[in-house]
XYZ file of C-alpha atoms in Angstrom:
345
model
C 30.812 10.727 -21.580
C 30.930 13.965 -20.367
C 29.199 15.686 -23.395
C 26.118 13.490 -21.996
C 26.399 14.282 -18.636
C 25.929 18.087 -19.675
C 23.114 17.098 -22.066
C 21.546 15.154 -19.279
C 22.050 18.074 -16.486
C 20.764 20.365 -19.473
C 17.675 18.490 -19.732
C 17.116 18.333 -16.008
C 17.389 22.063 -16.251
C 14.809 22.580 -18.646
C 11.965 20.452 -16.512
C 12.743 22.508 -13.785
C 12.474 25.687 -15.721
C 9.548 24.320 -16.905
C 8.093 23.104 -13.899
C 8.998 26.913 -12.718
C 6.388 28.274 -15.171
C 3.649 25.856 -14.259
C 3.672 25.999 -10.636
C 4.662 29.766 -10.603
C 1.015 29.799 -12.914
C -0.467 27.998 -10.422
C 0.448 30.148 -7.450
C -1.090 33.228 -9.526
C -4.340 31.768 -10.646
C -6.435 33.012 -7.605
C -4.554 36.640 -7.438
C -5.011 37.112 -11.068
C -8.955 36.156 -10.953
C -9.040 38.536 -7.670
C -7.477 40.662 -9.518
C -9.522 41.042 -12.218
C -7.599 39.573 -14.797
C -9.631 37.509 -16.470
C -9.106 38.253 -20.341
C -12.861 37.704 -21.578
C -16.425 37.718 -20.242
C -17.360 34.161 -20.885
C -14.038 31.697 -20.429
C -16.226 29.016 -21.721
C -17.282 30.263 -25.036
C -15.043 27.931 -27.378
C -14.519 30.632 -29.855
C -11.890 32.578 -27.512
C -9.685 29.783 -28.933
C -10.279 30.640 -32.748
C -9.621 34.000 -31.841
C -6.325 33.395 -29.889
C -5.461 30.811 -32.713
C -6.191 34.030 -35.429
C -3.998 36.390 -33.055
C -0.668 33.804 -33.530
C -1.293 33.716 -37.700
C -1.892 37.673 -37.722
C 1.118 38.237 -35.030
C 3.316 35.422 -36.982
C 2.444 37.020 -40.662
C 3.441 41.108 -39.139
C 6.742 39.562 -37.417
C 8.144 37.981 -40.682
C 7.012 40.909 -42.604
C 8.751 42.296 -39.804
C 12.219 40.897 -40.562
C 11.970 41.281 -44.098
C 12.196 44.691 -44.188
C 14.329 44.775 -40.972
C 12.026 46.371 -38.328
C 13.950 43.963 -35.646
C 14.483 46.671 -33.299
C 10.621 47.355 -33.698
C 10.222 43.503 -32.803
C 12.738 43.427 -29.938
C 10.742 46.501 -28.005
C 7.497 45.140 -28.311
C 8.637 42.154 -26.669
C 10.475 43.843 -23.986
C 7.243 46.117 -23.203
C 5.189 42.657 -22.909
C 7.618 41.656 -20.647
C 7.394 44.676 -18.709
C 3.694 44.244 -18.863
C 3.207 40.781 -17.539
C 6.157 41.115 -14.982
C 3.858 44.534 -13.036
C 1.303 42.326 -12.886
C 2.881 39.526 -11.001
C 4.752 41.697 -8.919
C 1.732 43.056 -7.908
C 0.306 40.175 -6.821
C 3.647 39.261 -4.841
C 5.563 42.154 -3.669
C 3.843 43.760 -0.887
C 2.275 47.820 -1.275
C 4.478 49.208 1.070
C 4.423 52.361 -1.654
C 1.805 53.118 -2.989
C 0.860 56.043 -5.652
C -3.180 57.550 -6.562
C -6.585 56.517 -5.735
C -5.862 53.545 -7.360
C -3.177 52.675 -5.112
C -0.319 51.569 -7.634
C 2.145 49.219 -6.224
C 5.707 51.464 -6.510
C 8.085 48.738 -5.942
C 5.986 46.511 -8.071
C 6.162 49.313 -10.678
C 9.920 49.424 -9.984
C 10.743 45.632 -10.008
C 9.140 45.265 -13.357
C 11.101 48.169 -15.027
C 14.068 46.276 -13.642
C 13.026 43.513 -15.436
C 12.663 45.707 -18.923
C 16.340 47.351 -18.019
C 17.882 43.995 -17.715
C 16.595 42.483 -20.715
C 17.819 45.910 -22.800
C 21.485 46.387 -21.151
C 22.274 42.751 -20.607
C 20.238 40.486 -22.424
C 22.781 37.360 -20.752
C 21.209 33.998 -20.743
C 20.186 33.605 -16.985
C 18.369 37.094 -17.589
C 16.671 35.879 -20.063
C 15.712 32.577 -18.398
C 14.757 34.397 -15.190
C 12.560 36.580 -17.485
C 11.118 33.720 -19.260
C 10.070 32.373 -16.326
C 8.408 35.212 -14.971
C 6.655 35.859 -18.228
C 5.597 32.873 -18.684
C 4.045 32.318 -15.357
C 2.368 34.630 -15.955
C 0.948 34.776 -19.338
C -0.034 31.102 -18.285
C -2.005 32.297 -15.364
C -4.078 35.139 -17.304
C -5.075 32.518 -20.319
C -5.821 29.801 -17.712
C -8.053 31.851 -16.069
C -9.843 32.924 -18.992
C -10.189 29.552 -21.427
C -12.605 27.264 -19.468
C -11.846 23.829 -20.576
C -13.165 22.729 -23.444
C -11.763 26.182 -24.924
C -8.028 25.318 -23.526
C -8.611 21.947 -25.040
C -8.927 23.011 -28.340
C -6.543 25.551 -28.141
C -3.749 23.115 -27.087
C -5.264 21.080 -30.138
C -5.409 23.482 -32.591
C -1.696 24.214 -31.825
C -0.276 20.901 -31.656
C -1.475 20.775 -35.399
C 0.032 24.091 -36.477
C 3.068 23.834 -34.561
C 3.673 20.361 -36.708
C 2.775 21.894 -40.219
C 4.660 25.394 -39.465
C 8.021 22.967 -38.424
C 8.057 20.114 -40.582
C 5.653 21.934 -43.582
C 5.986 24.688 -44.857
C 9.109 25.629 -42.071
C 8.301 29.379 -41.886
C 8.336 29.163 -37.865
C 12.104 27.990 -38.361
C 12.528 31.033 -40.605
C 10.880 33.269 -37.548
C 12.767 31.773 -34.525
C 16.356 32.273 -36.600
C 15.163 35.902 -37.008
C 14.159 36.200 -33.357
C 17.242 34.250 -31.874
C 19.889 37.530 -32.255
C 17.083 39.857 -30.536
C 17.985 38.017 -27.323
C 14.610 38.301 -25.949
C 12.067 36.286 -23.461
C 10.772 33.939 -26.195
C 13.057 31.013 -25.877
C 14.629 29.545 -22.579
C 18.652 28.713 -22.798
C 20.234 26.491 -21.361
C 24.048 26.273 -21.327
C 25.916 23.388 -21.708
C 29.196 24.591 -20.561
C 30.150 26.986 -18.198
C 31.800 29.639 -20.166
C 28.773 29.771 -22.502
C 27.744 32.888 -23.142
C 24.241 34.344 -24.706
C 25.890 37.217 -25.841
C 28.697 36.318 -27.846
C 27.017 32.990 -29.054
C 26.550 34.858 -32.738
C 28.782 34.618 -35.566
C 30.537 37.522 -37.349
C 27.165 37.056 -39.716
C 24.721 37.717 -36.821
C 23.425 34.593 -37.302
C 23.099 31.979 -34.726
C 26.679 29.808 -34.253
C 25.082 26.724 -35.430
C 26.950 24.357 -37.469
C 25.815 22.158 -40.360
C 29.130 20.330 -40.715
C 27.927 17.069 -38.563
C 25.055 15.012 -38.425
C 24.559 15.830 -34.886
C 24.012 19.642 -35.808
C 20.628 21.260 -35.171
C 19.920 23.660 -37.860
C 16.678 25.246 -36.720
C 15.962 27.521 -33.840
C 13.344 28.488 -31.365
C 10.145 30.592 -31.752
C 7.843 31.968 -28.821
C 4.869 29.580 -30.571
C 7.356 26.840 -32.284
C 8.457 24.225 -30.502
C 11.151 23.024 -32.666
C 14.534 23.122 -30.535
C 18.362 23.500 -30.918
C 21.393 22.499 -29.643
C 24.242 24.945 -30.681
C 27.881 24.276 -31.957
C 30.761 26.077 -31.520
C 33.316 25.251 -33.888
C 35.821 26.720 -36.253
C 36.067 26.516 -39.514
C 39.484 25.957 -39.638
C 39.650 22.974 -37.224
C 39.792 19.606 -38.078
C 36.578 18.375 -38.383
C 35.862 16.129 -35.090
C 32.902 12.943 -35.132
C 31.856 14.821 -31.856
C 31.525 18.478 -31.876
C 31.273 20.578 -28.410
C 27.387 21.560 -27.811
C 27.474 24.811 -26.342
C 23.704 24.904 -24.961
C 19.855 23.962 -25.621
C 17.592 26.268 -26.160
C 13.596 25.838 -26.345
C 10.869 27.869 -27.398
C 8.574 29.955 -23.834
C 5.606 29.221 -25.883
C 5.726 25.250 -25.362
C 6.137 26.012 -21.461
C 3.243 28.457 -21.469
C 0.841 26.636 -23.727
C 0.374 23.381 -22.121
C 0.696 25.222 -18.727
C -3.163 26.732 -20.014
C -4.428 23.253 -19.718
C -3.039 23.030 -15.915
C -4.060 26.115 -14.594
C -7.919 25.824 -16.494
C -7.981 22.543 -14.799
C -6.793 24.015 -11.342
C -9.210 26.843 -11.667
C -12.541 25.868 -13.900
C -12.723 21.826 -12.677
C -14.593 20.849 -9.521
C -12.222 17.672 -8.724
C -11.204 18.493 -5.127
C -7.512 20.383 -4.176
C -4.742 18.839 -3.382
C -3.058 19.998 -0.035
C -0.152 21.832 -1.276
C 0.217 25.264 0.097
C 0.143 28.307 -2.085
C -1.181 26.496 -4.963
C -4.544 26.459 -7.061
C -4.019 22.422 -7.757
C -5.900 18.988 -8.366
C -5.564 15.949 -9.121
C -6.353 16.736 -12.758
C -4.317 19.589 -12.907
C -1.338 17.390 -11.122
C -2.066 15.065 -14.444
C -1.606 17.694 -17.029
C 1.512 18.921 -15.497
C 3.117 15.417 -15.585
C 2.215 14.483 -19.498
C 3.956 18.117 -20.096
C 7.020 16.837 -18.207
C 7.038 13.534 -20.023
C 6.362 14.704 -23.293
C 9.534 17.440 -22.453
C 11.440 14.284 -21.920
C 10.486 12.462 -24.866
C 11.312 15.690 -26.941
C 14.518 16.318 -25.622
C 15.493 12.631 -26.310
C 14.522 13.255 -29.715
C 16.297 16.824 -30.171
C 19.857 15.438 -29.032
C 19.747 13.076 -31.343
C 20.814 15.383 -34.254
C 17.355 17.514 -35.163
C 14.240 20.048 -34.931
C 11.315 18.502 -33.979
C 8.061 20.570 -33.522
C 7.184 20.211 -29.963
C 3.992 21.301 -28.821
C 2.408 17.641 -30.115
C 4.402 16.064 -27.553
C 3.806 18.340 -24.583
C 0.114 19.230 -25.390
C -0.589 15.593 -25.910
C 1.273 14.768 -22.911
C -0.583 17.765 -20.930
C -4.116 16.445 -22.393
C -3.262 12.962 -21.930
C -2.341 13.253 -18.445
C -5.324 15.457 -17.699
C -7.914 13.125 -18.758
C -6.528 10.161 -16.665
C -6.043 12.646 -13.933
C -9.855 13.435 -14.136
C -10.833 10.203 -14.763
C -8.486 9.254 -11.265
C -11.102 11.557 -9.967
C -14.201 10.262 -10.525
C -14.976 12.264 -13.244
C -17.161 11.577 -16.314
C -15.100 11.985 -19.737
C -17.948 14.562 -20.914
C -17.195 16.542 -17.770
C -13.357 16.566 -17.567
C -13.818 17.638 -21.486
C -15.940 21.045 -20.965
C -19.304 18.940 -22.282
């Protein structure tokens, strides 16, 4: 009983780190687009989502190559400098220029607080760093594609990846071989969630480097989380030389930033690009089509996690971008809108 009262709290976690991305997104949308932000010069043009899709297959092919010839380290900065990246420009947008350096007026304490966010993921890459990170990455990276995929372009983008997400996890599996690579970088790709209170990120490897999974018991997860992949893990800790138990202890959940930031696209394009009204809540870019998407994420997050602590991997993004399209279209439609319209046409 009280193995599913963590999993349960654990899952409740994860919506509300979830729910952190989408409305943090949200809050950005109009300081990004002020801000000049906007990735490409036409948002509409549906071939910014071939090209996106094209960046994951290129970026997915050089990071196994990657960890083949173990250029982790290589990996692990790159990440870390994103992270840096996308953190400077939302604190810009949220800590005041009280300092400011050059014509351009760069925001020092910005500059500062995103460094801080580099240092902590470098020194002490512990799980609430990493979750706080994730969050603020992926609020982020959310907020610059939503802005720049109009809809019909974000549709087909959350499409497009629903479908490789399920061949990559249940076909030909080589996103499970890049998320156990990326799992002992302890970087911003995956959100953790602990499951006990003396869980801890940093030790969670074995002596092997390898992520303290065990395949002793049916209700082992043997695959782990990628920053596209959205199949998801619960971890193990056990010993060898125990007995072995019907029941082992879960030490904590962990899924994949990409399936918070992907369907998030959907929510802020339909906040930003979709004349549907706003809802009155303060601070935010948000309809009712918008308010849509972001509840078929959360109930296809709920449906997933149902599934995942059951005993296996399942790719994810079908469930939350379904859910996220699903509850965009009868949020549109709520609206008035025509089908045609609430789908780009």
């Amino acid at each position: 009983m009280n193995d599913r009262i963590r999993v349960f709290a654990a899952v409740g976690v994860t919506v509300l780190l979830f729910l952190g991305v989408q409305l943090g997104a949200l809050a950005l949308t109009e300081p990004f687009y002020e801000s000049g932000h906007q990735a490409v010069e036409n948002p509409e043009d549906p071939t910014n989502s071939v090209v996106y899709v094209a960046i994951i297959l290129v970026a997915t092919a050089l990071m196994l190559a990657a960890f083949k010839y173990d250029l982790q380290g290589l990996i692990r900065a790159l990440i870390i400098g994103v992270s840096v990246m996308i953190a400077w420009f939302v604190f810009a947008e949220l800590v005041p220029p009280v300092v400011t350096v050059g014509d351009a007026g760069v925001n020092v304490l910005a500059v500062l607080a995103a460094f801080g966010v580099g240092a902590a993921l470098l020194f002490h890459p512990e799980w609430y760093v990493i979750d706080t990170a994730g969050v603020l990455m992926g609020a982020g990276a959310a907020a610059l594609f939503g802005i720049s995929f109009g809809l019909l372009p974000a549709l087909l983008l959350l499409a497009v990846l629903a479908i490789y997400d399920a061949i990559s996890v249940y076909g030909t599996e080589h996103m499970l071989d890049l998320a156990e690579g990326v799992m002992d970088l302890k970087i911003p790709v995956v959100l953790v969630i602990p499951l006990t209170l003396s869980y801890s990120y940093l030790s969670s490897p074995d002596e092997s480097g390898q992520p303290a999974t065990s395949n002793d018991s049916a209700d082992s997860v043997d695959a782990v989380e990628s920053s596209e992949s959205a199949a998801t893990e619960v971890t193990e800790n056990t010993d060898p030389t125990d007995e072995p138990t019907p029941e082992p202890q879960r030490d904590a959940l962990f899924i994949g930033l990409g399936d918070a930031v992907i369907p998030t696209i959907l929510v802020v394009s339909a906040a930003y690009f979709l004349d549907a009204g706003t809802l009155d809540v303060p601070g935010l870019a948000l309809n009712l089509p918008a308010l849509g998407a972001i509840v078929g994420t959360i109930v296809g997050l709920v449906v997933l996690m149902a599934m995942v602590v059951r005993g296996r991997a399942h790719a994810g993004l079908p469930l939350l971008n379904g859910g996220a399209i699903g509850g965009y279209l009868l949020g549109a439609l709520a609206s008035g809108l025509s089908i045609a319209t609430a789908l780009g046409l």
